Amino acid sequence: DAGVIQSPRHEVTEMGQEVTLRCKPISGHDYLFWYRQTMMRGLELLIYFNNNVPIDDSGMPEDRFSAKMPNASFSTLKIQPSEPRDSAVYFCASRTQQGTYTEAFFGQGTRLTVV
Amino acid sequence: LAKTTQPISMDSYEGQEVNITCSHNNIATNDYITWYQQFPSQGPRFIIQGYKTKVTNEVASLFIPADRKSSTLSLPRVSLSDTAVYYCLVLEGSGAGSYQLTFGKGTKLSVIP
């Protein structure tokens, strides 16, 4: 398996524009996580899905952020409208759960810059 | 969710053993301890997970005392490539937050030649 695949790797957009980040989890994994990382706030959990269903979105900063998982092999994180403070690296991660073993696999991330 | 506390940064020379200790005083009975490593410009990577006593794999060892209120990640004979941020996480073993990965600030390890 190629691992968790995120696209694009880099995104530069103007304030007010819509941004869509994409993630393809590892096949067979039933949990998918979206994180945001900045120097100031570290690695923050935004939302996670189990079997394509959002379980906890309490980390989503505001209504401008939305995430979907239409099927087991694809998820999107959308920001509309984008603001400069949304600039960060966004990571997607996936895992399966076999007993208590909980290793999660992260993608390479999308570096978002909003100017 | 058990709060974790670990040093912000550590320095070590190449070839030395590095021990990073994490405090998690309010860990619950069903919780597990796991460590991740993050290199610059990459996503975190799983290193090791344990519940009690000692766990060892090809990368590191994890020592957990009987009271489980702390844990120590041990990296044998570090090299420059071990320079990274190391995160200690406590995973809830049951309930709505089961195995939810919540990261703290981590420990930035710098290995010096």
Tab-separated table of N, CA and C in Angstrom, chain A residues 6 9 21 33-47 59 61 65 77 79 84-93 106-114, chain B residues 6 36-45 84-87 89 101-108:
chain	number	residue	atom	x	y	z
A	6	GLN	N	-2.185	12.438	0.532
A	6	GLN	CA	-2.848	13.732	0.633
A	6	GLN	C	-2.524	14.572	-0.606
A	9	ARG	N	0.129	18.865	-2.056
A	9	ARG	CA	1.171	18.959	-1.043
A	9	ARG	C	1.333	20.395	-0.568
A	21	LEU	N	-8.940	20.302	0.710
A	21	LEU	CA	-7.833	19.379	0.910
A	21	LEU	C	-8.369	17.962	0.814
A	33	PHE	N	-8.511	10.581	10.506
A	33	PHE	CA	-8.328	11.775	11.330
A	33	PHE	C	-7.827	12.930	10.475
A	34	TRP	N	-8.291	14.141	10.779
A	34	TRP	CA	-7.739	15.365	10.213
A	34	TRP	C	-7.112	16.177	11.334
A	35	TYR	N	-5.844	16.590	11.116
A	35	TYR	CA	-5.110	17.410	12.074
A	35	TYR	C	-4.630	18.686	11.394
A	36	ARG	N	-4.383	19.692	12.237
A	36	ARG	CA	-3.764	20.931	11.777
A	36	ARG	C	-2.559	21.200	12.668
A	37	GLN	N	-1.444	21.601	12.065
A	37	GLN	CA	-0.242	21.870	12.846
A	37	GLN	C	0.295	23.260	12.561
A	38	THR	N	0.488	24.022	13.626
A	38	THR	CA	1.137	25.324	13.553
A	38	THR	C	2.190	25.405	14.645
A	39	MET	N	3.086	26.361	14.514
A	39	MET	CA	4.120	26.525	15.537
A	39	MET	C	3.493	26.902	16.875
A	40	MET	N	2.490	27.748	16.811
A	40	MET	CA	1.899	28.253	18.050
A	40	MET	C	1.051	27.221	18.770
A	41	ARG	N	0.264	26.471	18.040
A	41	ARG	CA	-0.730	25.601	18.653
A	41	ARG	C	-0.381	24.117	18.578
A	42	GLY	N	0.708	23.799	17.888
A	42	GLY	CA	1.097	22.398	17.785
A	42	GLY	C	0.168	21.618	16.879
A	43	LEU	N	0.020	20.327	17.188
A	43	LEU	CA	-0.773	19.415	16.375
A	43	LEU	C	-2.168	19.296	17.000
A	44	GLU	N	-3.163	19.811	16.297
A	44	GLU	CA	-4.534	19.837	16.810
A	44	GLU	C	-5.410	18.852	16.030
A	45	LEU	N	-6.185	18.073	16.750
A	45	LEU	CA	-7.145	17.190	16.110
A	45	LEU	C	-8.379	18.008	15.735
A	46	LEU	N	-8.739	17.979	14.456
A	46	LEU	CA	-9.893	18.744	13.996
A	46	LEU	C	-11.163	17.891	14.028
A	47	ILE	N	-11.084	16.708	13.447
A	47	ILE	CA	-12.244	15.843	13.334
A	47	ILE	C	-11.764	14.431	13.064
A	59	GLY	N	-13.052	19.724	17.432
A	59	GLY	CA	-11.825	20.459	17.151
A	59	GLY	C	-11.895	21.366	15.942
A	61	PRO	N	-12.416	24.476	14.084
A	61	PRO	CA	-12.349	25.808	14.689
A	61	PRO	C	-13.609	26.641	14.523
A	65	PHE	N	-15.029	25.706	8.427
A	65	PHE	CA	-14.397	24.413	8.195
A	65	PHE	C	-15.475	23.330	8.108
A	77	LEU	N	-11.402	18.005	3.388
A	77	LEU	CA	-11.504	19.056	4.388
A	77	LEU	C	-11.604	20.364	3.615
A	79	ILE	N	-12.334	24.569	3.521
A	79	ILE	CA	-12.340	25.842	4.256
A	79	ILE	C	-12.945	26.894	3.320
A	84	PRO	N	-6.117	34.250	6.485
A	84	PRO	CA	-4.668	34.072	6.713
A	84	PRO	C	-4.356	33.215	7.936
A	85	ARG	N	-5.167	33.286	8.980
A	85	ARG	CA	-4.896	32.503	10.181
A	85	ARG	C	-5.130	31.014	9.975
A	86	ASP	N	-5.661	30.626	8.839
A	86	ASP	CA	-5.814	29.211	8.526
A	86	ASP	C	-4.521	28.610	7.981
A	87	SER	N	-3.543	29.432	7.732
A	87	SER	CA	-2.265	28.946	7.222
A	87	SER	C	-1.655	27.964	8.212
A	88	ALA	N	-1.333	26.774	7.734
A	88	ALA	CA	-0.848	25.698	8.600
A	88	ALA	C	-0.524	24.499	7.722
A	89	VAL	N	-0.017	23.448	8.363
A	89	VAL	CA	0.113	22.164	7.680
A	89	VAL	C	-1.035	21.283	8.163
A	90	TYR	N	-1.760	20.737	7.227
A	90	TYR	CA	-2.907	19.892	7.541
A	90	TYR	C	-2.533	18.439	7.250
A	91	PHE	N	-2.705	17.600	8.267
A	91	PHE	CA	-2.386	16.190	8.119
A	91	PHE	C	-3.663	15.348	8.172
A	92	CYS	N	-3.627	14.305	7.391
A	92	CYS	CA	-4.649	13.272	7.443
A	92	CYS	C	-3.980	11.998	7.950
A	93	ALA	N	-4.690	11.234	8.761
A	93	ALA	CA	-4.154	9.981	9.276
A	93	ALA	C	-5.254	8.923	9.245
A	106	PHE	N	0.190	8.522	9.146
A	106	PHE	CA	-0.038	9.885	8.695
A	106	PHE	C	0.408	10.077	7.259
A	107	GLY	N	-0.301	10.977	6.575
A	107	GLY	CA	0.136	11.400	5.261
A	107	GLY	C	1.256	12.422	5.373
A	108	GLN	N	1.720	12.869	4.208
A	108	GLN	CA	2.819	13.832	4.170
A	108	GLN	C	2.356	15.251	4.491
A	109	GLY	N	1.076	15.456	4.517
A	109	GLY	CA	0.557	16.767	4.875
A	109	GLY	C	0.353	17.685	3.675
A	110	THR	N	-0.501	18.673	3.872
A	110	THR	CA	-0.714	19.753	2.906
A	110	THR	C	-0.350	21.056	3.582
A	111	ARG	N	0.615	21.740	3.012
A	111	ARG	CA	0.996	23.044	3.570
A	111	ARG	C	0.138	24.120	2.920
A	112	LEU	N	-0.724	24.726	3.710
A	112	LEU	CA	-1.643	25.749	3.212
A	112	LEU	C	-1.154	27.131	3.612
A	113	THR	N	-1.074	28.000	2.620
A	113	THR	CA	-0.740	29.396	2.869
A	113	THR	C	-1.854	30.262	2.317
A	114	VAL	N	-2.451	31.067	3.188
A	114	VAL	CA	-3.517	31.973	2.778
A	114	VAL	C	-2.972	33.397	2.869
B	6	GLN	N	5.833	16.532	29.340
B	6	GLN	CA	7.151	16.063	28.951
B	6	GLN	C	8.035	17.271	28.706
B	36	TYR	N	4.987	8.784	19.566
B	36	TYR	CA	5.156	9.063	18.144
B	36	TYR	C	6.385	9.942	17.947
B	37	GLN	N	6.913	9.863	16.740
B	37	GLN	CA	8.100	10.621	16.352
B	37	GLN	C	7.740	11.440	15.119
B	38	GLN	N	8.184	12.693	15.099
B	38	GLN	CA	7.907	13.516	13.929
B	38	GLN	C	9.176	14.219	13.461
B	39	PHE	N	9.553	13.936	12.213
B	39	PHE	CA	10.667	14.627	11.579
B	39	PHE	C	10.141	15.898	10.920
B	40	PRO	N	11.005	16.879	10.713
B	40	PRO	CA	10.575	18.116	10.040
B	40	PRO	C	9.935	17.816	8.687
B	41	SER	N	8.850	18.503	8.418
B	41	SER	CA	8.137	18.409	7.142
B	41	SER	C	7.527	17.031	6.887
B	42	GLN	N	7.345	16.248	7.938
B	42	GLN	CA	6.685	14.950	7.793
B	42	GLN	C	5.589	14.805	8.839
B	43	GLY	N	4.690	13.862	8.607
B	43	GLY	CA	3.688	13.554	9.609
B	43	GLY	C	4.275	12.691	10.706
B	44	PRO	N	3.629	12.662	11.868
B	44	PRO	CA	4.119	11.814	12.962
B	44	PRO	C	4.132	10.339	12.573
B	45	ARG	N	5.031	9.610	13.225
B	45	ARG	CA	5.158	8.190	12.954
B	45	ARG	C	5.138	7.438	14.277
B	84	ALA	N	14.363	14.853	16.120
B	84	ALA	CA	12.932	14.880	15.804
B	84	ALA	C	12.174	15.361	17.038
B	85	VAL	N	10.881	15.505	16.890
B	85	VAL	CA	10.007	15.779	18.031
B	85	VAL	C	9.356	14.460	18.436
B	86	TYR	N	9.355	14.176	19.726
B	86	TYR	CA	8.803	12.933	20.248
B	86	TYR	C	7.589	13.259	21.117
B	87	TYR	N	6.475	12.629	20.783
B	87	TYR	CA	5.215	12.887	21.463
B	87	TYR	C	4.812	11.691	22.317
B	89	LEU	N	1.580	10.124	24.196
B	89	LEU	CA	0.122	10.203	24.185
B	89	LEU	C	-0.458	9.149	25.121
B	101	LEU	N	-6.386	10.073	19.201
B	101	LEU	CA	-5.006	10.535	19.272
B	101	LEU	C	-4.971	12.040	19.489
B	102	THR	N	-4.631	12.446	20.713
B	102	THR	CA	-4.507	13.868	21.039
B	102	THR	C	-3.059	14.156	21.387
B	103	PHE	N	-2.427	15.019	20.596
B	103	PHE	CA	-1.009	15.310	20.754
B	103	PHE	C	-0.794	16.545	21.622
B	104	GLY	N	0.254	16.492	22.455
B	104	GLY	CA	0.699	17.656	23.202
B	104	GLY	C	1.793	18.368	22.426
B	105	LYS	N	2.645	19.084	23.138
B	105	LYS	CA	3.703	19.850	22.489
B	105	LYS	C	4.895	18.985	22.093
B	106	GLY	N	5.068	17.869	22.763
B	106	GLY	CA	6.177	16.993	22.424
B	106	GLY	C	7.512	17.461	22.970
B	107	THR	N	8.525	16.627	22.799
B	107	THR	CA	9.902	16.933	23.195
B	107	THR	C	10.764	16.998	21.948
B	108	LYS	N	11.391	18.125	21.749
B	108	LYS	CA	12.273	18.281	20.590
B	108	LYS	C	13.656	17.778	20.957
